[in-house]
GROMACS .gro file of N, CA and C in nm:
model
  516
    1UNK      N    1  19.181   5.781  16.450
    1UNK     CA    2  19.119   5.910  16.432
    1UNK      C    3  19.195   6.015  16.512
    2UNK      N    4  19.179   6.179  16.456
    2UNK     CA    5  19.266   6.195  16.501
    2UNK      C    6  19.197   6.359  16.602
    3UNK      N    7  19.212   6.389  16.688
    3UNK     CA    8  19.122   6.472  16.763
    3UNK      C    9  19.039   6.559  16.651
    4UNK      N   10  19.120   6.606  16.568
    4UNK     CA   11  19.055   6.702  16.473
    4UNK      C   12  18.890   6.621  16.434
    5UNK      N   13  18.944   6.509  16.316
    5UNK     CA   14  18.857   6.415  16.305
    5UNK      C   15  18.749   6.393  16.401
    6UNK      N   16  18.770   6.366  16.488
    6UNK     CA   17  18.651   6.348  16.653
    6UNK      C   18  18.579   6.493  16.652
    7UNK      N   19  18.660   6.603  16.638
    7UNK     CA   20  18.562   6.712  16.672
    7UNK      C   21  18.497   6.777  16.566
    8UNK      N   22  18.499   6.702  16.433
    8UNK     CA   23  18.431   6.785  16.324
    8UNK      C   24  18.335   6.693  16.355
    9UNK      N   25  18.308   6.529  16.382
    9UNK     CA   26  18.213   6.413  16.411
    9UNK      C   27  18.118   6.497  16.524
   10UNK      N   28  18.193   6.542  16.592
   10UNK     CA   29  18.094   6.571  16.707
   10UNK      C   30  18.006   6.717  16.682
   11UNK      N   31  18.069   6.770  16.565
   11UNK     CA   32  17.992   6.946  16.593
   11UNK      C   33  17.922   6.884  16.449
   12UNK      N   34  17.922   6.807  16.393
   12UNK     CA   35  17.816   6.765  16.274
   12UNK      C   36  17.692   6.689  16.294
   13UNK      N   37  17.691   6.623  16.433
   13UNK     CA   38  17.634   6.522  16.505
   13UNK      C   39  17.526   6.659  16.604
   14UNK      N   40  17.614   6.720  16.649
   14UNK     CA   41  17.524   6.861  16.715
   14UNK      C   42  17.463   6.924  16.643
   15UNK      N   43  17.493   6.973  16.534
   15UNK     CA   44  17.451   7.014  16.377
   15UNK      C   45  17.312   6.991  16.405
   16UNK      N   46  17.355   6.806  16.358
   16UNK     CA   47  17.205   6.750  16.332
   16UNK      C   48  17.110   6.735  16.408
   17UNK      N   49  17.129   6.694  16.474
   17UNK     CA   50  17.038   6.689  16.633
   17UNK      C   51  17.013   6.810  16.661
   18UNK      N   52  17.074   6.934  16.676
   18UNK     CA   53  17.000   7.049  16.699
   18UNK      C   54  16.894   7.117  16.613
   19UNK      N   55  16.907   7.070  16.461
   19UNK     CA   56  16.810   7.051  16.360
   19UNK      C   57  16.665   6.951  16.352
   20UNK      N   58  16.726   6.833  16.418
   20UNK     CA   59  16.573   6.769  16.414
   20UNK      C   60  16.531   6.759  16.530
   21UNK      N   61  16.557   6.753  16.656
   21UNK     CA   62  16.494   6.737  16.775
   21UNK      C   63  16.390   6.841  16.750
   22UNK      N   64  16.379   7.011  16.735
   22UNK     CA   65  16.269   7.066  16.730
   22UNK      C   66  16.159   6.985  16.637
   23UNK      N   67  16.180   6.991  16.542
   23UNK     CA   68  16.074   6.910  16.437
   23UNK      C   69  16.034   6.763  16.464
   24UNK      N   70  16.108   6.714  16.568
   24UNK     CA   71  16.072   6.569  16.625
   24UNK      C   72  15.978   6.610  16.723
   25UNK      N   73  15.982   6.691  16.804
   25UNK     CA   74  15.932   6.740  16.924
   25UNK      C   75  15.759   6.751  16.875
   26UNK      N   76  15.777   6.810  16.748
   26UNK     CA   77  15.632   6.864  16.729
   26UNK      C   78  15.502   6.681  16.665
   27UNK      N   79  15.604   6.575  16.693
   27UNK     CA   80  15.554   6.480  16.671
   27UNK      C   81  15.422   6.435  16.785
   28UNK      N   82  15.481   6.484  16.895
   28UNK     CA   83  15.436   6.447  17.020
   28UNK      C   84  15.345   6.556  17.073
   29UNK      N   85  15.317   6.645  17.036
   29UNK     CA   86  15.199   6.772  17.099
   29UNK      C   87  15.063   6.730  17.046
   30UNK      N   88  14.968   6.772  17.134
   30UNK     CA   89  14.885   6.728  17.121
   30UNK      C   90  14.837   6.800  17.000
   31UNK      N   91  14.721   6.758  16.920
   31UNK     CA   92  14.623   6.874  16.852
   31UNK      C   93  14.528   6.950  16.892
   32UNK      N   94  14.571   7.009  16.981
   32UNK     CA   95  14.509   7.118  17.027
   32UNK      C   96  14.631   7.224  17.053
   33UNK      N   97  14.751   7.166  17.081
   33UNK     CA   98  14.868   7.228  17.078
   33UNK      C   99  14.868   7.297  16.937
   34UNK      N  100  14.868   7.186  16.845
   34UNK     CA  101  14.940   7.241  16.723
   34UNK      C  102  14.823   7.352  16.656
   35UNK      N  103  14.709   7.313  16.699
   35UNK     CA  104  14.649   7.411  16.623
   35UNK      C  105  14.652   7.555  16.706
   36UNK      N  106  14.624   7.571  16.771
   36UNK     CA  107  14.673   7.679  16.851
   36UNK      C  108  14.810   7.726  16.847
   37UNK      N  109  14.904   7.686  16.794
   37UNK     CA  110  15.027   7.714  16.744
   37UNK      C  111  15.066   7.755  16.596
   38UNK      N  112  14.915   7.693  16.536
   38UNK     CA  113  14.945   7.744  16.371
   38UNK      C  114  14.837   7.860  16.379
   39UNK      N  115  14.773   7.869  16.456
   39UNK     CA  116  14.635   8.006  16.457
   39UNK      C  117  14.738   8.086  16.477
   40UNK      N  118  14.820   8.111  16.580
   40UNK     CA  119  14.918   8.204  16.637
   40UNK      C  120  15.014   8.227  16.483
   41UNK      N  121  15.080   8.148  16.440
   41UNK     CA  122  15.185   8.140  16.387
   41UNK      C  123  15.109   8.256  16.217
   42UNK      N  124  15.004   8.157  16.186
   42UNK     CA  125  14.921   8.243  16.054
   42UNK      C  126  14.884   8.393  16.116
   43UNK      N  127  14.839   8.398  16.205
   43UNK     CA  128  14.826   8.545  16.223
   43UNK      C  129  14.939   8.649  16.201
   44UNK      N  130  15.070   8.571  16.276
   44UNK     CA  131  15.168   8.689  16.310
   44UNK      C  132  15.214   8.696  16.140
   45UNK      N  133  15.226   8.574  16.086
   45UNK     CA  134  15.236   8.610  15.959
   45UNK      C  135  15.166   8.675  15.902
   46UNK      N  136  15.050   8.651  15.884
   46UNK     CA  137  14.971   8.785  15.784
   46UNK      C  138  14.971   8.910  15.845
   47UNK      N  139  14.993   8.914  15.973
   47UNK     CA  140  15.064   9.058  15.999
   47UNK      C  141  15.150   9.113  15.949
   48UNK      N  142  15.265   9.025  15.932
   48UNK     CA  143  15.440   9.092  15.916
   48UNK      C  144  15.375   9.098  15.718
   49UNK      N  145  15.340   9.037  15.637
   49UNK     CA  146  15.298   9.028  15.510
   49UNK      C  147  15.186   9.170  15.436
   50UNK      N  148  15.113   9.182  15.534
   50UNK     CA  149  15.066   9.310  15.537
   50UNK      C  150  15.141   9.425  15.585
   51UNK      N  151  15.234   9.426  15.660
   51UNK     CA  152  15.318   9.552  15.676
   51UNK      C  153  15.376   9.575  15.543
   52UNK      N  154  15.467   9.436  15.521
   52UNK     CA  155  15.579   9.433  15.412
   52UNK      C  156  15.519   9.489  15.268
   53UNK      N  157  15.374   9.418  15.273
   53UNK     CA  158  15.296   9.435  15.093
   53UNK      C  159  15.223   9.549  15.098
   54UNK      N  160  15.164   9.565  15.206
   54UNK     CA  161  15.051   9.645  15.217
   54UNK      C  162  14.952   9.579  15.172
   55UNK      N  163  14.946   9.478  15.192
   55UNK     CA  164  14.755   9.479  15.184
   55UNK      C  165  14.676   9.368  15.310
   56UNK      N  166  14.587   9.447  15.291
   56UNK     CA  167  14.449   9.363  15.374
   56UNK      C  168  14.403   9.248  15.376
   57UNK      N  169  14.414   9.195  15.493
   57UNK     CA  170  14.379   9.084  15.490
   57UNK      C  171  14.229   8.982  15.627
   58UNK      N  172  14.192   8.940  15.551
   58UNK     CA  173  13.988   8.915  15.675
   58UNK      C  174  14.072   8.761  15.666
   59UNK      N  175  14.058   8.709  15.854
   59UNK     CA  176  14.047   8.589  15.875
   59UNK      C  177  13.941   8.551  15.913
   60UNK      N  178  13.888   8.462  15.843
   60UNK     CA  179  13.741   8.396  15.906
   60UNK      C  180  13.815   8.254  15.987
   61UNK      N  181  13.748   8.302  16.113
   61UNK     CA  182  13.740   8.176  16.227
   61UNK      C  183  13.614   8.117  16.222
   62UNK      N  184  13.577   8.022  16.174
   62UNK     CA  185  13.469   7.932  16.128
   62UNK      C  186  13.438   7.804  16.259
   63UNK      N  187  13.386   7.858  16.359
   63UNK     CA  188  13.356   7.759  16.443
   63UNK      C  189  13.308   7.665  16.425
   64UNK      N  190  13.197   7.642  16.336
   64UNK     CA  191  13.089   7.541  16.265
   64UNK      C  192  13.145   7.440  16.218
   65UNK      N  193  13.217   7.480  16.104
   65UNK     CA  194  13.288   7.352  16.006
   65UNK      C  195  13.437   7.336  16.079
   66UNK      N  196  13.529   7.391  16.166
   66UNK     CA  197  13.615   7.371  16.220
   66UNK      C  198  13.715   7.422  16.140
   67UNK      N  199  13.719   7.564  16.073
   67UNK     CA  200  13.788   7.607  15.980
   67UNK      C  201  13.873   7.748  15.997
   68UNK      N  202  13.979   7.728  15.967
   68UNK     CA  203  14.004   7.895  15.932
   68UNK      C  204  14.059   7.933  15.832
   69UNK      N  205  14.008   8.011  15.739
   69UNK     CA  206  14.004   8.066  15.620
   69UNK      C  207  14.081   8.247  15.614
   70UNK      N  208  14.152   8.255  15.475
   70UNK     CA  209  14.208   8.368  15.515
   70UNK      C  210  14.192   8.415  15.336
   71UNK      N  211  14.147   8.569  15.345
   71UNK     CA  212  14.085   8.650  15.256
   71UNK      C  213  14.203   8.769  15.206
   72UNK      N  214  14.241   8.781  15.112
   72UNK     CA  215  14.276   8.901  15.053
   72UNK      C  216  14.207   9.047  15.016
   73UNK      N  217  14.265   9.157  15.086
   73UNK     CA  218  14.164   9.282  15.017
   73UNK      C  219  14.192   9.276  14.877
   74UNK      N  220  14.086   9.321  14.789
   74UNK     CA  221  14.085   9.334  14.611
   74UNK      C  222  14.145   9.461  14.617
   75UNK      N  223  14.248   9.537  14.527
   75UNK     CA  224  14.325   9.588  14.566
   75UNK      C  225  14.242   9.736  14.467
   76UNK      N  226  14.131   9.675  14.392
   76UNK     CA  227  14.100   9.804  14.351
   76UNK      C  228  13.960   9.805  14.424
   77UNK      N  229  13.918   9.735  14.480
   77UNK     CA  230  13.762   9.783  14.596
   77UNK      C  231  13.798   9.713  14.710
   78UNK      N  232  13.849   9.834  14.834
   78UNK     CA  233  13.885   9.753  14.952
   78UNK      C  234  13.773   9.693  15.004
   79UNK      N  235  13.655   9.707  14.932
   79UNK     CA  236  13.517   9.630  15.037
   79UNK      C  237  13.522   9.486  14.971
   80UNK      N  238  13.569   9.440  14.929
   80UNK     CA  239  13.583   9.307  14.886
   80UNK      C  240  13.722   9.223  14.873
   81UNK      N  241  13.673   9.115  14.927
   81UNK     CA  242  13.804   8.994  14.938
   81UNK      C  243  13.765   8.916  14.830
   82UNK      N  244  13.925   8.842  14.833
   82UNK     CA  245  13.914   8.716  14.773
   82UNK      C  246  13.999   8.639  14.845
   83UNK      N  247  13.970   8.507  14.807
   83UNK     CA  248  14.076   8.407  14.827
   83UNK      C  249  14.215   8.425  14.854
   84UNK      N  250  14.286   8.387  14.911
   84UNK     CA  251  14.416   8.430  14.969
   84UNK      C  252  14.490   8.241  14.975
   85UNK      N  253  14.572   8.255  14.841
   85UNK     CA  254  14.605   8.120  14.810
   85UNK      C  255  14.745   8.086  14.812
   86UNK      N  256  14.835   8.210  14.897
   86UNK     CA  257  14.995   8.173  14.915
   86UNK      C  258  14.982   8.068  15.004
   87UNK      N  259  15.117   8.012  14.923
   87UNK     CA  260  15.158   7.835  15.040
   87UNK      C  261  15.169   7.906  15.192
   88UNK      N  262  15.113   7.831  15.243
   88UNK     CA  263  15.108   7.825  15.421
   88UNK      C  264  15.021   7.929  15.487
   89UNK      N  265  14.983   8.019  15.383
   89UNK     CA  266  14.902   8.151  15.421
   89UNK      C  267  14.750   8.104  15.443
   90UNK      N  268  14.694   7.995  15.350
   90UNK     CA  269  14.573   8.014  15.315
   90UNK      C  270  14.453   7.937  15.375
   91UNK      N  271  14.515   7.883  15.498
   91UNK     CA  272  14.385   7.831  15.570
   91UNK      C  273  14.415   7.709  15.627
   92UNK      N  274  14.308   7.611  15.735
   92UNK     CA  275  14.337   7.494  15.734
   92UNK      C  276  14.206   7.444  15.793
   93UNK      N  277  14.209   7.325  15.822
   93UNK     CA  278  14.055   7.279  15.903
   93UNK      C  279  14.170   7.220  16.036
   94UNK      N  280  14.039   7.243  16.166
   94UNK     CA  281  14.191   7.199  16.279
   94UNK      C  282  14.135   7.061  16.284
   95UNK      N  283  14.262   6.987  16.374
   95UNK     CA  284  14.267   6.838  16.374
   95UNK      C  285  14.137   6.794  16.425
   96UNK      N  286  14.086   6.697  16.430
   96UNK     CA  287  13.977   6.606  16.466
   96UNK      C  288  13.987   6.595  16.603
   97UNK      N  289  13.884   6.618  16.716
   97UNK     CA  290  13.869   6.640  16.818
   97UNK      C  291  13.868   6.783  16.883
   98UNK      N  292  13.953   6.858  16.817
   98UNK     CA  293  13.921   7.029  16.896
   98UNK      C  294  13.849   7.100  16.839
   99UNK      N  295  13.755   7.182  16.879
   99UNK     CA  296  13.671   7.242  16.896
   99UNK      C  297  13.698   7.374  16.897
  100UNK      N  298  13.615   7.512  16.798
  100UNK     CA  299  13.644   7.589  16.825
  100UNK      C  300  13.532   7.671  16.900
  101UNK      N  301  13.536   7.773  17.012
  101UNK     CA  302  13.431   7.803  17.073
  101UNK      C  303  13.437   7.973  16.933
  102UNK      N  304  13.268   7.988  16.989
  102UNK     CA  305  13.297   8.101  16.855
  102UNK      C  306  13.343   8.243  16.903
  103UNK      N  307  13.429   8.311  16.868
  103UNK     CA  308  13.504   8.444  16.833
  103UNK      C  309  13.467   8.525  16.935
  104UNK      N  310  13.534   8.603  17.039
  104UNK     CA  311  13.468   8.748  17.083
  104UNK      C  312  13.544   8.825  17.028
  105UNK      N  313  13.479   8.931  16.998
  105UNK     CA  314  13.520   9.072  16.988
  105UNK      C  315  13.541   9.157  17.103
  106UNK      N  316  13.591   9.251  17.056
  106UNK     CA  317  13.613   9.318  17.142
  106UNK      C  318  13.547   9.475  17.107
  107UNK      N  319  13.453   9.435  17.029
  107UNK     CA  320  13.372   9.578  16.973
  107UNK      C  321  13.236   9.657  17.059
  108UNK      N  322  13.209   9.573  17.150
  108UNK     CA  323  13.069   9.596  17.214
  108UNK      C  324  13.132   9.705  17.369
  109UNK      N  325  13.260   9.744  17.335
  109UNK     CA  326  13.247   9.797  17.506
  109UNK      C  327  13.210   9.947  17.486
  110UNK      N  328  13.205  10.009  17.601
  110UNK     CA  329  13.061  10.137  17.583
  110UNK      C  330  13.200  10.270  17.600
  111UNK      N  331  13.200  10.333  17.516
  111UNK     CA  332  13.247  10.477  17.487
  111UNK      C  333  13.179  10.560  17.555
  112UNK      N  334  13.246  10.692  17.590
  112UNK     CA  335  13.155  10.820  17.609
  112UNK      C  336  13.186  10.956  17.549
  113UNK      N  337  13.108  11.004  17.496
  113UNK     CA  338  13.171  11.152  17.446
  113UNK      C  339  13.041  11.249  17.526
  114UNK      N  340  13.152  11.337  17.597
  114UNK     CA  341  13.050  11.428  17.656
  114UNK      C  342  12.946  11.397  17.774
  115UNK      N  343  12.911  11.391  17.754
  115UNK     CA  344  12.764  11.363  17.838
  115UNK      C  345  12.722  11.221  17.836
  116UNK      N  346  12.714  11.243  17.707
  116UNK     CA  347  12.607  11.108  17.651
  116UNK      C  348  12.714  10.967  17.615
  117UNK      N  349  12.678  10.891  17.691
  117UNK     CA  350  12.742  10.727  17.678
  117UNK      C  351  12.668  10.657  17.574
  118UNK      N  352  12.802  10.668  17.429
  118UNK     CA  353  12.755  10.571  17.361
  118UNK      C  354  12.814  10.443  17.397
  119UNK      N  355  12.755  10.345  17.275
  119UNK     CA  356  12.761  10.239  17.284
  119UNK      C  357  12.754  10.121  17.146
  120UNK      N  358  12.856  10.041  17.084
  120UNK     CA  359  12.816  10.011  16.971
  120UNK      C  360  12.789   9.876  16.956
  121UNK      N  361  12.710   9.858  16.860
  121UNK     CA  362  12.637   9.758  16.873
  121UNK      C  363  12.723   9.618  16.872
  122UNK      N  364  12.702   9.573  16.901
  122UNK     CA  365  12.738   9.433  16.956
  122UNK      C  366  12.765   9.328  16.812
  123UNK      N  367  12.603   9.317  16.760
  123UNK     CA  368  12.618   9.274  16.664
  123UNK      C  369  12.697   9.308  16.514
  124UNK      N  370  12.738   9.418  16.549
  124UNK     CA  371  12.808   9.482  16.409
  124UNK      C  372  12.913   9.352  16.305
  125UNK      N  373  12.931   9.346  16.208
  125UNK     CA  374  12.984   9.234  16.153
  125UNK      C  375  13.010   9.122  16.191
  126UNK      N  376  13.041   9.024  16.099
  126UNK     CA  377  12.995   8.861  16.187
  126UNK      C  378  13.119   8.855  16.291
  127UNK      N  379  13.098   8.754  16.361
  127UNK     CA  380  13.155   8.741  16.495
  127UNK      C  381  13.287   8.648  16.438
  128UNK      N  382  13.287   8.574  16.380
  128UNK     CA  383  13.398   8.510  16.281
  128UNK      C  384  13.526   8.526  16.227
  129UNK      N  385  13.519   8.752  16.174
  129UNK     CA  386  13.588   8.739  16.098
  129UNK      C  387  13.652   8.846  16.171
  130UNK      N  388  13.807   8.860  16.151
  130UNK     CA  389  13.907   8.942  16.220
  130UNK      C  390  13.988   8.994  16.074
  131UNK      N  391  13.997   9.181  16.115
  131UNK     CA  392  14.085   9.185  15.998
  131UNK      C  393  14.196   9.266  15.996
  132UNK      N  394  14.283   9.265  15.939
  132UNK     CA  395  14.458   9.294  15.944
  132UNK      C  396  14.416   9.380  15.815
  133UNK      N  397  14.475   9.549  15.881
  133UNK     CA  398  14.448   9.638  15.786
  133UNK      C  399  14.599   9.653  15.696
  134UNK      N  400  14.626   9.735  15.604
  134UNK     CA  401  14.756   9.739  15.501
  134UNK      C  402  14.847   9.766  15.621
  135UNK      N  403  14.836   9.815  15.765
  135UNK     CA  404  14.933   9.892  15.809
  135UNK      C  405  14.955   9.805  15.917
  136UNK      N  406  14.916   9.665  15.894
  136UNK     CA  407  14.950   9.563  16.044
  136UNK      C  408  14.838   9.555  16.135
  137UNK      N  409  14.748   9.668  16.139
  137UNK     CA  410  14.669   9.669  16.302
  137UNK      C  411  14.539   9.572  16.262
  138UNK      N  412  14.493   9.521  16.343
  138UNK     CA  413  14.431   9.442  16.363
  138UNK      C  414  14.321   9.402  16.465
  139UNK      N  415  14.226   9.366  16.415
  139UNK     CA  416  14.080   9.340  16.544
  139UNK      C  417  14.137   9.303  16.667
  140UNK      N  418  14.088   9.333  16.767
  140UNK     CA  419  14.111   9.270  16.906
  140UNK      C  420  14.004   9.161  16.911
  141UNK      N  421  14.062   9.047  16.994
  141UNK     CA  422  13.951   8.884  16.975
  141UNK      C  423  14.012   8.860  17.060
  142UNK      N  424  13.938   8.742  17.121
  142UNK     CA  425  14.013   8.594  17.214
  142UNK      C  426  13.966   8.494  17.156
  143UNK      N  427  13.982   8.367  17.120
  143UNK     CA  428  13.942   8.250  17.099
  143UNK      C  429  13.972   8.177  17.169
  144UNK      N  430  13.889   8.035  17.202
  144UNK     CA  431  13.854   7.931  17.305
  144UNK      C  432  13.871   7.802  17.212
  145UNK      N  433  13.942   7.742  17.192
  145UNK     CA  434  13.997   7.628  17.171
  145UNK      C  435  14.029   7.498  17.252
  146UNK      N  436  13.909   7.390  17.212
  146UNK     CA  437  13.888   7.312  17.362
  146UNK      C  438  13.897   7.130  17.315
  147UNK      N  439  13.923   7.083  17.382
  147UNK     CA  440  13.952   6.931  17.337
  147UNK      C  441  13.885   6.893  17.475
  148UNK      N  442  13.857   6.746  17.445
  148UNK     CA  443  13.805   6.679  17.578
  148UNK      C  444  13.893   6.694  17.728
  149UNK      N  445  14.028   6.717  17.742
  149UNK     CA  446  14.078   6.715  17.831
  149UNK      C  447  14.127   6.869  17.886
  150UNK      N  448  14.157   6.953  17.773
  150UNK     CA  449  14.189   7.123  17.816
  150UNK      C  450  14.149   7.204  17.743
  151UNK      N  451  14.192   7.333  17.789
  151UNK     CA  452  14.113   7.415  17.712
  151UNK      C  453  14.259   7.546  17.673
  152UNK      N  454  14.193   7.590  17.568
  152UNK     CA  455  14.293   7.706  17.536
  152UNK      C  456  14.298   7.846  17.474
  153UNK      N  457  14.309   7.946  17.542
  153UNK     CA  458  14.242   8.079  17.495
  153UNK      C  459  14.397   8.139  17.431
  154UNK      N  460  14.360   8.217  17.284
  154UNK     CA  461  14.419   8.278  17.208
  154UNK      C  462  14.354   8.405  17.199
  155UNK      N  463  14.411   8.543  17.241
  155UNK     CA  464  14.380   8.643  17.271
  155UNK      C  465  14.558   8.756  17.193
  156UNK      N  466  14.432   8.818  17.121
  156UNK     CA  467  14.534   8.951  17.062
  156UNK      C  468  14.502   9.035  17.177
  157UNK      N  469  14.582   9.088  17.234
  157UNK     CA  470  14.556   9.228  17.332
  157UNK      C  471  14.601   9.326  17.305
  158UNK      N  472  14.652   9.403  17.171
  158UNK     CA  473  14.663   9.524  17.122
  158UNK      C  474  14.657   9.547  16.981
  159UNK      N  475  14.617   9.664  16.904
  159UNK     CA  476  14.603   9.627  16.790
  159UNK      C  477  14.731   9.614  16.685
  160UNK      N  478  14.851   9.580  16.784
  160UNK     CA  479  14.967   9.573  16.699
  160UNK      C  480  14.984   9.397  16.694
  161UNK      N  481  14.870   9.335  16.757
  161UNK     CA  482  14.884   9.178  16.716
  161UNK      C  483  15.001   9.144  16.798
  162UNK      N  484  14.985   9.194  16.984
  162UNK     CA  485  15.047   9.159  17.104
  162UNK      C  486  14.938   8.981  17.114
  163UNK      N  487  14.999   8.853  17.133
  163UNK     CA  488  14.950   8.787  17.186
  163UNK      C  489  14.970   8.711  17.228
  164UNK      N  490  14.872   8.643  17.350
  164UNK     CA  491  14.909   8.554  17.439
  164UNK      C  492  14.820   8.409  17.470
  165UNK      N  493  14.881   8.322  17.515
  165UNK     CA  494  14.833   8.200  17.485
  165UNK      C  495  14.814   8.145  17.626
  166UNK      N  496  14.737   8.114  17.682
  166UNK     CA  497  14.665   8.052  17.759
  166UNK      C  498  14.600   7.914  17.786
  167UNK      N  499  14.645   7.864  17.896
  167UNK     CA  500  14.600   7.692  17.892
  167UNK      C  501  14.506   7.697  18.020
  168UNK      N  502  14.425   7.590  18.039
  168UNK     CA  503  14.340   7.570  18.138
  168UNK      C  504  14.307   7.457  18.100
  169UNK      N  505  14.281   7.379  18.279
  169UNK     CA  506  14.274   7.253  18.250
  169UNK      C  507  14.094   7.204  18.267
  170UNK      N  508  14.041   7.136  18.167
  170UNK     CA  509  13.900   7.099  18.239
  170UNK      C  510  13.926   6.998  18.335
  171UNK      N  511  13.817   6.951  18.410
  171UNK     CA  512  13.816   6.841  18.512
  171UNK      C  513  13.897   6.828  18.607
  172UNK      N  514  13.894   6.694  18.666
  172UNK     CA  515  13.961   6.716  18.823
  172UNK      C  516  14.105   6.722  18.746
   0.00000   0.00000   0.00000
């Protein structure tokens, strides 16, 4: 063999290995990792998808059944969704064992105009659903994502869908 030979072996060999080690890697994370990595990952997407298309889009975070579901605006009555059925866009149930704690908003904090301190109601639309308007911006939330051993908060902190991911450990 002749050096040439050796060094096309070796940068095809790097090639590959620099190709599957990531996707091997994701063999070994826990599920609580991965789902918290695809909550993150579907959001920023239906962000960048709503800039690009313009349209609206409602994620329901379904604490109950362990679900998250993702809604299309109807493009001739923005008060109504439908189903939102592009590959990888359209939802998933998370793995068996994590837990989702249910949704905060970030709608209940107290305004003032003038004098008088308002304040809006708390309960205003379900606590579930977060929505990505035609122009990217988006509800402010945190979610609590918890398995028997840790815990993990997913928090948008601006309405340009800034977010950050957070671990905490339960127990000793």
């Amino acid at each position: 063999m002749t050096l040439l030979e050796v060094s096309l072996v070796l940068f095809l060999m790097v090639l590959f290995l620099g190709l599957a080690l990531p996707r091997f890697s994701l063999l070994f994370q826990s599920p609580l990792d991965k789902d918290a990595l695809r909550i993150q990952t579907l959001v920023s997407r239906l962000k960048k998808e709503a800039l690009l298309e313009g349209r609206g889009f409602k994620l329901v975070l379904d604490s109950a059944k362990g679900e998250v579901l993702v809604y299309e605006q109807d493009g001739a009555d923005p008060e109504t969704y439908r189903p939102y059925l592009a590959k990888g866009l359209s939802g998933f149930a998370l793995e068996p064992g994590v837990q989702m704690k249910p949704v905060q908003k970030q709608r209940d904090r107290q305004f003032q105009m003038g004098f008088k301190s308002l304040s809006f109601d708390p309960i205003f639309g379900l606590e579930s659903e977060v929505f990505i308007d035609r122009a990217g911006l988006m509800d402010l939330f945190s979610l609590e994502l918890a398995d028997g051993k840790q815990r993990l908060f997913l928090e948008v902190k601006d309405v340009m869908g800034v977010m950050s991911l957070t671990r905490e450990a339960v127990g000793p």
